[in-house]
Short mmCIF file of C-alpha atoms in Angstrom, two decimals:
data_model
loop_
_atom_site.label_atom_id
_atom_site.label_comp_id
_atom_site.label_asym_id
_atom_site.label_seq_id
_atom_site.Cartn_x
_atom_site.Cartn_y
_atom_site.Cartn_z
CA UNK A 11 7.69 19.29 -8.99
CA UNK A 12 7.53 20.56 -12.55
CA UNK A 13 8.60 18.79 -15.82
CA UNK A 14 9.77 19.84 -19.38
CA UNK A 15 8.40 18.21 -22.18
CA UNK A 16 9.21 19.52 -25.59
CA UNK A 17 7.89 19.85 -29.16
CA UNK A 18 9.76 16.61 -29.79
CA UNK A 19 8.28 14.93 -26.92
CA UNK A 20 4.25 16.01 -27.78
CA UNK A 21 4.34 14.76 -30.67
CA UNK A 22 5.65 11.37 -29.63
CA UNK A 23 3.07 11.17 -27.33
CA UNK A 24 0.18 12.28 -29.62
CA UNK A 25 2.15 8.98 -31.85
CA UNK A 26 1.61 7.29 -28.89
CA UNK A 27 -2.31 8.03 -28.45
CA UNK A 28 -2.41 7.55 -32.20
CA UNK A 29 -2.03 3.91 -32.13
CA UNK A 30 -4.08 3.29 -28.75
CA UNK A 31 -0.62 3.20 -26.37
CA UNK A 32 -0.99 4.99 -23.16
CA UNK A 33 2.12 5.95 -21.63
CA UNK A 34 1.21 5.04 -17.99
CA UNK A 35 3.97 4.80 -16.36
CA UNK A 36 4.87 8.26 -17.30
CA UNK A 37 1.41 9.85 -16.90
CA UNK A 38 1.68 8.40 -13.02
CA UNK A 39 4.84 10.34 -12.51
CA UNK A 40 3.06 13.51 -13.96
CA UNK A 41 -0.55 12.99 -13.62
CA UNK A 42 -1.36 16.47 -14.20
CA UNK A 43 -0.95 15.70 -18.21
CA UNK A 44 -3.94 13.36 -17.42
CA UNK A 45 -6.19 16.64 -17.17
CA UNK A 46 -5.88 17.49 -20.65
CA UNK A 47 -8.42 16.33 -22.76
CA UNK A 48 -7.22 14.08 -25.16
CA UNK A 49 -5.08 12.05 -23.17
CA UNK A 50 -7.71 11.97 -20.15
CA UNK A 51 -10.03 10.48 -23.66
CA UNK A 52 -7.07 7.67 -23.69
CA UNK A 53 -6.81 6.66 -19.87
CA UNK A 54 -10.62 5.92 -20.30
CA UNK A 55 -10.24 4.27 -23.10
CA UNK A 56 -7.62 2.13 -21.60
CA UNK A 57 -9.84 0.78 -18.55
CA UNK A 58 -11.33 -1.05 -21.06
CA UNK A 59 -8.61 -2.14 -23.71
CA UNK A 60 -5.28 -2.60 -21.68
CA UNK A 61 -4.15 -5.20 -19.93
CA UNK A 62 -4.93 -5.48 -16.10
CA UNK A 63 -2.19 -3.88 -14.82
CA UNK A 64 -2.38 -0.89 -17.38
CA UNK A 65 -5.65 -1.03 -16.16
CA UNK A 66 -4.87 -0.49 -12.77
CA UNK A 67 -2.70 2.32 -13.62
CA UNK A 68 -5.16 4.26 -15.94
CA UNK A 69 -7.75 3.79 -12.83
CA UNK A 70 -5.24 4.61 -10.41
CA UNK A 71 -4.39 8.35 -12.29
CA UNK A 72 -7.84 9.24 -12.71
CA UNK A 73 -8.83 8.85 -9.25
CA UNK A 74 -5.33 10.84 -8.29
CA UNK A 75 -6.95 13.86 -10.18
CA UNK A 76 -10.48 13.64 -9.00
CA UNK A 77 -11.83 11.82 -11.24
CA UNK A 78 -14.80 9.19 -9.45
CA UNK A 79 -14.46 6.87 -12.86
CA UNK A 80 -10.72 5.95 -11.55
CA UNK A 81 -12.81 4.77 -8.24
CA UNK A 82 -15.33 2.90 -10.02
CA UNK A 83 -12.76 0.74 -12.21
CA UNK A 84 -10.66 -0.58 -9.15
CA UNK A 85 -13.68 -1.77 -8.52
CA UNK A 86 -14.53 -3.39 -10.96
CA UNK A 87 -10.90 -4.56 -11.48
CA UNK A 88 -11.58 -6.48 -8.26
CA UNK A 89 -14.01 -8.45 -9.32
CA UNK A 90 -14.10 -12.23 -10.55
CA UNK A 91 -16.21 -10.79 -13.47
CA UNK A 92 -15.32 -7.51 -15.14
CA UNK A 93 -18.71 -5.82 -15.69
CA UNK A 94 -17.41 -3.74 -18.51
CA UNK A 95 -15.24 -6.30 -19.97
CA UNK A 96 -17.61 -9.49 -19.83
CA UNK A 97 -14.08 -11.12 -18.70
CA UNK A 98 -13.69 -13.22 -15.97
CA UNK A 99 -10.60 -12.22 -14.36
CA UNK A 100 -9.70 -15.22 -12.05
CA UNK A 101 -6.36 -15.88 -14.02
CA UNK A 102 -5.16 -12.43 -14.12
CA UNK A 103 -2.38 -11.97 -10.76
CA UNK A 104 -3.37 -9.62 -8.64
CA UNK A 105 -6.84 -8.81 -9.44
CA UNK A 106 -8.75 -8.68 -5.97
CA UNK A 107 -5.98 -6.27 -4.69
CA UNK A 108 -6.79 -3.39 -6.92
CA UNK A 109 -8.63 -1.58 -4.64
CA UNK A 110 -8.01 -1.79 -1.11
CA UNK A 111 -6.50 1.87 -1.14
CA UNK A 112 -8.62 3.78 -1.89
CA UNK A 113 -11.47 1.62 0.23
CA UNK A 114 -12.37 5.00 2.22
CA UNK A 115 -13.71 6.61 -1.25
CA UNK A 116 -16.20 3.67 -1.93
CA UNK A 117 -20.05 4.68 -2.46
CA UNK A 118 -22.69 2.01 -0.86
CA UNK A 119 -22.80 0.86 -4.41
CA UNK A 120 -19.54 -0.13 -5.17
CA UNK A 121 -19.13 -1.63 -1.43
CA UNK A 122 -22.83 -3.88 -2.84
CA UNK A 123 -21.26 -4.91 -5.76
CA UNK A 124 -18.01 -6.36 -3.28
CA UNK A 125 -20.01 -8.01 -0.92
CA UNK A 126 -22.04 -9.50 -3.62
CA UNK A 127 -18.67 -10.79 -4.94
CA UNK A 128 -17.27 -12.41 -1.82
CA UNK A 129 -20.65 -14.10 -0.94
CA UNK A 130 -21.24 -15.74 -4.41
CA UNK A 131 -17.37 -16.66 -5.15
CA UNK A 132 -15.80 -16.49 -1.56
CA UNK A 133 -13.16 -13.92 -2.79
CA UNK A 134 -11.45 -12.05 0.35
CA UNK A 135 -12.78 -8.59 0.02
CA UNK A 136 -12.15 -7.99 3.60
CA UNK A 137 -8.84 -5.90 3.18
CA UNK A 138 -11.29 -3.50 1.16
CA UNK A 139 -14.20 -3.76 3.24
CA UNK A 140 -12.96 -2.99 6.56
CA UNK A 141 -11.85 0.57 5.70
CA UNK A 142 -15.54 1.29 3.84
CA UNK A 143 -18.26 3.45 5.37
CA UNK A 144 -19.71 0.95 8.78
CA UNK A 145 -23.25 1.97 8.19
CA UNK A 146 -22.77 0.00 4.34
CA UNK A 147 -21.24 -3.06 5.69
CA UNK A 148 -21.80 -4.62 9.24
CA UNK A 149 -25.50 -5.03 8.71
CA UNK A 150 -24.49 -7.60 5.80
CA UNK A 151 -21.46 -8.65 7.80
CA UNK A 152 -23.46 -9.71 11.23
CA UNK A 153 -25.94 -11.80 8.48
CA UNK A 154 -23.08 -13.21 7.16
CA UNK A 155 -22.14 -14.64 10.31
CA UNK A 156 -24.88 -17.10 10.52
CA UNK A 157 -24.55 -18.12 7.11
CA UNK A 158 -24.24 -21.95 6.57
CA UNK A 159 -20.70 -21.21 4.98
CA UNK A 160 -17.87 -21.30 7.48
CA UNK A 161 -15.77 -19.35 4.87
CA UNK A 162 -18.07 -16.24 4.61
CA UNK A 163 -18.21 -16.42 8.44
CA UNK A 164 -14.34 -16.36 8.59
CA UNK A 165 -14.88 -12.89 5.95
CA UNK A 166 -17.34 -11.46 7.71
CA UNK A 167 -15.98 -12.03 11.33
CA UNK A 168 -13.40 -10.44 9.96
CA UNK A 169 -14.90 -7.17 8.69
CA UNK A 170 -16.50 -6.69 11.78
CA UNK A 171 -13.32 -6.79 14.17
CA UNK A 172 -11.88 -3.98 12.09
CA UNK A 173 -15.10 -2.51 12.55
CA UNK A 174 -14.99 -3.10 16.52
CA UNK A 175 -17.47 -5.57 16.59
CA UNK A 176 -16.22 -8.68 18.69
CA UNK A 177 -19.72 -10.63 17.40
CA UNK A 178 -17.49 -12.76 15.06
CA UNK A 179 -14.48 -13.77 17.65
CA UNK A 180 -15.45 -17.27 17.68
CA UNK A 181 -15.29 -17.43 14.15
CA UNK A 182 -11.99 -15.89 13.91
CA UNK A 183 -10.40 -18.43 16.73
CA UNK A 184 -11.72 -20.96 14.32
CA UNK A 185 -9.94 -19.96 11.46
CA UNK A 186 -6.91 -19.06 13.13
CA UNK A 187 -6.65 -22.89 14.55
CA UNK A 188 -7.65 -24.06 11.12
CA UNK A 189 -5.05 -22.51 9.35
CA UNK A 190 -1.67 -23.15 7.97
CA UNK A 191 -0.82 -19.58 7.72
CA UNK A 192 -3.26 -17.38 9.71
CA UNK A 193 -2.25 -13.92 9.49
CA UNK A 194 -5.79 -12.69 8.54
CA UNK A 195 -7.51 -14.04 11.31
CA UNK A 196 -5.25 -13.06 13.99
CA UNK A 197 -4.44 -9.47 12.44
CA UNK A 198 -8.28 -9.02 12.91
CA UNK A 199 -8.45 -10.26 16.32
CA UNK A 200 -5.66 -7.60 17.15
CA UNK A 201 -8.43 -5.10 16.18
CA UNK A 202 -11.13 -6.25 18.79
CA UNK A 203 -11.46 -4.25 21.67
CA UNK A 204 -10.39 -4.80 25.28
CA UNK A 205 -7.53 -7.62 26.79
CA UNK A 206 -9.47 -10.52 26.74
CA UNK A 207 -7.72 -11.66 23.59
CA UNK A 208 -4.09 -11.06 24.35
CA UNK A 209 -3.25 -14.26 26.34
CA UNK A 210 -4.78 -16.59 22.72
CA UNK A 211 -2.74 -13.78 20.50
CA UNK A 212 0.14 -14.32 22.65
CA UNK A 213 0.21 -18.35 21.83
CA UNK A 214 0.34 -17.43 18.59
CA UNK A 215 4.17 -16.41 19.27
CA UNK A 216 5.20 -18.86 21.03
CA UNK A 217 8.44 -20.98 19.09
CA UNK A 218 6.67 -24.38 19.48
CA UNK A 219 3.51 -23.22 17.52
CA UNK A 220 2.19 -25.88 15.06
CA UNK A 221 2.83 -22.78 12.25
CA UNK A 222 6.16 -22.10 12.94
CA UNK A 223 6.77 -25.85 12.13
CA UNK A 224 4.76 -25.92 8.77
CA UNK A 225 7.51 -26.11 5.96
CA UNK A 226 5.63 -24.49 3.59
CA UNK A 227 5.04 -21.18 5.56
CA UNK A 228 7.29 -20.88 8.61
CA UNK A 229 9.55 -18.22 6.78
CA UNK A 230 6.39 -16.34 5.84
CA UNK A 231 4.72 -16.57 9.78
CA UNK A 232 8.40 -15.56 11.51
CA UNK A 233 8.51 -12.70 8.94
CA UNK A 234 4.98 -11.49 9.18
CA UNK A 235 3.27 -13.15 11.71
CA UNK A 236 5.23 -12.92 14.38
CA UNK A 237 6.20 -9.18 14.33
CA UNK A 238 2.72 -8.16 13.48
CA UNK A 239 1.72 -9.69 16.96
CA UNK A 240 4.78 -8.91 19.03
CA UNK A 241 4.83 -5.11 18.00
CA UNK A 242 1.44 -4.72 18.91
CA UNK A 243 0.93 -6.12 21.51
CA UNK A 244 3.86 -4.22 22.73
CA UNK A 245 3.40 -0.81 21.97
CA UNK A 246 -0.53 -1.26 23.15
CA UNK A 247 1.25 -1.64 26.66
CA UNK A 248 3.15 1.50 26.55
CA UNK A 249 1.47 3.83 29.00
CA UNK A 250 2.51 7.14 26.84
CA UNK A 251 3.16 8.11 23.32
CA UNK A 252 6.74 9.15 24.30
CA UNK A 253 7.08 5.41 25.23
CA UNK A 254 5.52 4.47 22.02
CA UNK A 255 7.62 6.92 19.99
CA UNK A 256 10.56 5.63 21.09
CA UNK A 257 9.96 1.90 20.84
CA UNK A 258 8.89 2.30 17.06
CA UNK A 259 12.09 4.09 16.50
CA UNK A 260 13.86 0.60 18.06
CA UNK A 261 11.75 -1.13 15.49
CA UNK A 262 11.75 1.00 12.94
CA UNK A 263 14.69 3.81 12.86
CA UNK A 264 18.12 4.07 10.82
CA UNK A 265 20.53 6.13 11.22
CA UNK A 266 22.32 7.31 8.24
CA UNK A 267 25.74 8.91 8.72
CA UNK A 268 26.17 8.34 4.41
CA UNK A 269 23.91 8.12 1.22
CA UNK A 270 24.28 7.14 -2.09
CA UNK A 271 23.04 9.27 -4.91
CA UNK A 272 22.60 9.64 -8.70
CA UNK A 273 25.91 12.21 -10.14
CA UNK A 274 23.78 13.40 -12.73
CA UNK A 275 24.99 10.77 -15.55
CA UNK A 276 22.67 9.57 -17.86
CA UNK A 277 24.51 5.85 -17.18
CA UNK A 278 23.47 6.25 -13.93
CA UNK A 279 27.01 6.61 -12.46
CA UNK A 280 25.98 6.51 -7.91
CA UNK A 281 28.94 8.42 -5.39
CA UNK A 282 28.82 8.48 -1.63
CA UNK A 283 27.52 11.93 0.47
CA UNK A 284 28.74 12.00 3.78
CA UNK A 285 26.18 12.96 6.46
CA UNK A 286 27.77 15.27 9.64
CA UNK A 287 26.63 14.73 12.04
CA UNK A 288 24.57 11.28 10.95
CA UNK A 289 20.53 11.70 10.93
CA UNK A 290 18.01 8.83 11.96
CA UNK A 291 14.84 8.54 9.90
CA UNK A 292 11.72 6.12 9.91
CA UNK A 293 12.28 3.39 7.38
CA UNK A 294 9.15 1.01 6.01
CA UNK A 295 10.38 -2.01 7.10
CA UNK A 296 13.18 -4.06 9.10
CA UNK A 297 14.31 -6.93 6.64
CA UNK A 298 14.06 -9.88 6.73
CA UNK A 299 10.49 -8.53 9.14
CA UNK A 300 8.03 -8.62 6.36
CA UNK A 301 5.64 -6.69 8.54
CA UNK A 302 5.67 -3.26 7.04
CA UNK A 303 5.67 0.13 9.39
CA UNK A 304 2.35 1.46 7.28
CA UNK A 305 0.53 -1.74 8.43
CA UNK A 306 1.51 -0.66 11.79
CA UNK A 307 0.30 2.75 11.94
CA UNK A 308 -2.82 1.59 10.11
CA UNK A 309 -3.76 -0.78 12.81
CA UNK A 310 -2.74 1.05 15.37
CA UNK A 311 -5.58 4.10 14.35
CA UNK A 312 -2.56 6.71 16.37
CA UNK A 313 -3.39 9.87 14.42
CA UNK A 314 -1.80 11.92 17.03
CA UNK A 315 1.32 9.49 17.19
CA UNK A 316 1.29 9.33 13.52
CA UNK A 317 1.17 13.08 13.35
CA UNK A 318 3.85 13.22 15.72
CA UNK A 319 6.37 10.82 13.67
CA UNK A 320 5.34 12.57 10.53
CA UNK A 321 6.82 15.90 11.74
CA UNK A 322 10.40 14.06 13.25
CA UNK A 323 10.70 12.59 9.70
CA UNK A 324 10.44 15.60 7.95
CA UNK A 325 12.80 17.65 10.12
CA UNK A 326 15.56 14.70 9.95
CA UNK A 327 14.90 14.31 5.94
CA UNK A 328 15.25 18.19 5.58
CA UNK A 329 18.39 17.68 7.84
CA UNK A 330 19.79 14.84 5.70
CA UNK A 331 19.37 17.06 2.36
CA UNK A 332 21.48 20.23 4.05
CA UNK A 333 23.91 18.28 6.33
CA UNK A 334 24.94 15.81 3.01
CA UNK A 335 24.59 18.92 0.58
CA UNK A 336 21.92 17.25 -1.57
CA UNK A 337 19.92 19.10 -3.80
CA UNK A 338 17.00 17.73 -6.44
CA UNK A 339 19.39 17.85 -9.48
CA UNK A 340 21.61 14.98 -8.00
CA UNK A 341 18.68 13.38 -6.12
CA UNK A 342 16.47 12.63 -9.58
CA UNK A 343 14.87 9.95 -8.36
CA UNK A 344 13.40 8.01 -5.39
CA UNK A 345 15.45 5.01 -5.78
CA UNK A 346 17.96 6.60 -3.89
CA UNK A 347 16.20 6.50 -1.02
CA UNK A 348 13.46 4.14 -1.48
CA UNK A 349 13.31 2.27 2.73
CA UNK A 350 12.21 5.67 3.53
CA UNK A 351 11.02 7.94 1.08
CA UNK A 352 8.40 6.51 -1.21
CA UNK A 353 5.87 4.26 -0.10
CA UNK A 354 3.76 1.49 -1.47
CA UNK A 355 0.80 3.77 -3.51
CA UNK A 356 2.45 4.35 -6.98
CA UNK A 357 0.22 7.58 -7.39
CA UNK A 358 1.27 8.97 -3.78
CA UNK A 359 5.37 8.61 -4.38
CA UNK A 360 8.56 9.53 -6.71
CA UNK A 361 9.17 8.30 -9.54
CA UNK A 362 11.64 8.13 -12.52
CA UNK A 363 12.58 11.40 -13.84
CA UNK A 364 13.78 10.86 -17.26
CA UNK A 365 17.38 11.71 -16.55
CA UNK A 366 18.89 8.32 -16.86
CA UNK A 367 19.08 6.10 -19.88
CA UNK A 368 17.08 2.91 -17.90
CA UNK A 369 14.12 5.83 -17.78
CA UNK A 370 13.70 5.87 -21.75
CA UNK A 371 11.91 2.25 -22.30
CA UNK A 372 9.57 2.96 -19.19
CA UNK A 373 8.15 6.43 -20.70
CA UNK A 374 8.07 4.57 -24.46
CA UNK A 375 10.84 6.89 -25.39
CA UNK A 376 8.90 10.36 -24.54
CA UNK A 377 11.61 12.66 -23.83
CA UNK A 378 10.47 14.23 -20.88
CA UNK A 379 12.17 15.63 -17.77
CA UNK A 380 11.15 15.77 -14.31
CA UNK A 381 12.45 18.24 -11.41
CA UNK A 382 11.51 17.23 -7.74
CA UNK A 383 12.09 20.08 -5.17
CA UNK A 384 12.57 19.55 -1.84
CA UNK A 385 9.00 19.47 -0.50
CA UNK A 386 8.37 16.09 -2.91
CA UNK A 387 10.79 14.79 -1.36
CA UNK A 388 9.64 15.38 2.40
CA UNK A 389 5.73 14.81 1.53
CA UNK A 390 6.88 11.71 0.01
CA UNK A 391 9.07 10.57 3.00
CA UNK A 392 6.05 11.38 5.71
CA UNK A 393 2.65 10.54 3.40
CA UNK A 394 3.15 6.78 4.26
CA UNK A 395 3.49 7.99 7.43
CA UNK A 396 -0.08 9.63 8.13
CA UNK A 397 -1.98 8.07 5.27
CA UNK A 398 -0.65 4.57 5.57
CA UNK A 399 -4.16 2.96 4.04
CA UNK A 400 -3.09 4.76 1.06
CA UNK A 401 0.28 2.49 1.13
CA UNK A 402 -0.86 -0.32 2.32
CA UNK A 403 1.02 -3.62 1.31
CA UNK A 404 0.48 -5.87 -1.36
CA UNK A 405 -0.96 -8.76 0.60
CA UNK A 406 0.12 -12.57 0.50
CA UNK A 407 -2.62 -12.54 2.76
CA UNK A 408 -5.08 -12.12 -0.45
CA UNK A 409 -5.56 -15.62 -0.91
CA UNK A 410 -7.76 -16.92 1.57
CA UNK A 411 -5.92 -20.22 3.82
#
């Protein structure tokens, strides 16, 4: 990738900085700018200023150039009180999920300051906490499971089944029975080692279950659910990864024999490429199935089968780019191809490139231009692929039922 940004365009930005604006959305479709000193001044200055989901972004740039302070602020954007910001953050949408992706980078400090979080305002930090460092987190987790809350036993039972700890099963059948919508309970379960939980995950699926008959959540429990159990449950019976391979591709493959792409027009003006012969690639997810292909892959722990889909992708991307005569001037952007190409991580996809007129308003009218080459576009189809913690879904799951 590499971008033009003019005279014109610098100083508009320096306007920009001027006033305290930070241009987010464009500096997280070229976070290199964010190494320069002024502006990396401003993105720091914005964890502390902006609004939480400028926040977010500013945190979420930093950490995608190194920088441990990007870490350290989804952190403390996930807590009910903002240590920084003396702000209690309960009313703000979306603030525990701020930093379940990057969970792996946590220090035994920041992974403290969640657990003290969960235990004194029972908020579920258990989408963070079972991807942190074991040694930090299933001492206080097997406590946990004896406190005289049944709601930090629920959260702690089920930290430790990501974990591989089958101490909190109990707790985790309780939940599950307990609960209108129990996706949490029952995707942690799926983590626990051995068979001797299929036959209760398998009731789970069955049409008469009391939550396919709850009003409130039966489209939510058919559309995640259901396929988070079935798949599974499924592939964990295949007896080889050719087996495996080839039942994700029934879940999860589309075959394209025709794409849609930008002409180049600033208006935004779409024509049909015609793809001979047609070219099957991985897609995220199987609508109306809510249960994305990243959640798979991350519970599934298949580096080798992950590996293994990551290379098929690329070859049948790099296929679909010669075979429709697609090049990155009349790609521009990932829109195009968005079931497939870009995941969930805003730092780790494409973006907007600055070459349509719906582009100006989201880069505060910075003139800028960006150039993806072909290699953006086939790391961006295959990162979701073998990093899928770093794409994991926004969870409806957050809220604690």
């Amino acid at each position: 990738m590499h971008y033009e940004l003019n005279q014109q365009g610098l100083s508009k930005l320096d306007a920009l900085l001027n006033v305290g604006k930070v241009p987010t959305y464009l500096l997280a479709a070229v976070p290199d700018l964010a190494r320069q000193v002024r502006i990396n001044k401003a993105l720091k200055q914005g964890l502390i200023s902006l609004p939480l989901d400028d926040r977010v972004r500013c945190a979420n740039i930093l950490d995608h150039i190194g920088d441990p302070t990007g870490v350290e602020h989804l952190v403390y954007n996930a807590l009910v009180n903002h240590p920084k910001l003396n702000y209690r953050q309960l009313e703000s949408k979306g603030w525990p999920g701020t930093v379940f992706r990057v969970a792996d980078k946590l220090t035994a400090l920041q992974v403290n300051l969640l657990i003290d979080d969960m235990v004194e305002y029972q908020v579920f930090h258990g989408r963070t906490l079972a991807f942190v460092n074991p040694e930090w987190v299933v001492p206080n987790m097997l406590k946990l499971l004896k406190h005289a809350n049944p709601v930090l036993q629920h959260f702690a039972a089920y930290v430790l089944a990501f974990h591989g700890y089958a101490d909190g099963v109990e707790q985790l059948k309780n939940w599950a029975n307990s609960s209108p919508f129990p996706y949490s309970p029952l995707e942690a379960m799926l983590q626990l080692p051995g068979n001797e939980w299929t036959a209760y995950l398998h009731s789970f699926i069955a049409p008469e279950h009391p939550i396919y008959q709850n009003e409130r959540y039966q489209g939510y429990a058919l559309k995640e659910i259901f396929p988070m159990i079935t798949q599974q449950l499924t592939i964990k019976k295949k007896s080889s990864t050719a087996e495996q391979l080839a039942y994700i591709y029934e879940l999860y493959g589309r075959t394209l024999s025709e794409v849609e792409v930008y002409t180049g027009c600033a208006d935004g003006t779409r024509a049909m490429r015609q793809v001979e012969p047609p070219v099957m690639v991985i897609k995220k997810s199987t609508y109306p199935s809510l249960y994305f292909a990243q959640e798979l892959f991350l519970a599934l722990k298949h580096h080798e089968l992950q590996q293994h889909l990551a290379g098929q992708q690329r070859l049948a991307v790099k296929q679909l780019f010669e075979r429709a005569g697609l090049v990155f001037e009349n790609l521009l952007d990932a829109a195009v191809f968005n079931d497939f190409i870009s995941g969930m991580n805003p730092m780790r996809s494409l973006h907007r490139t600055g070459f349509l007129d719906r582009d100006s308003n989201l880069f505060l009218n910075i003139p800028i231009k960006i150039y993806y080459d072909t290699d953006d576009y086939l790391n961006s189809a295959t990162d979701w692929i073998v990093n899928p913690l770093k794409h994991r879904s926004p969870a409806f799951t957050m809220k604690y039922l």
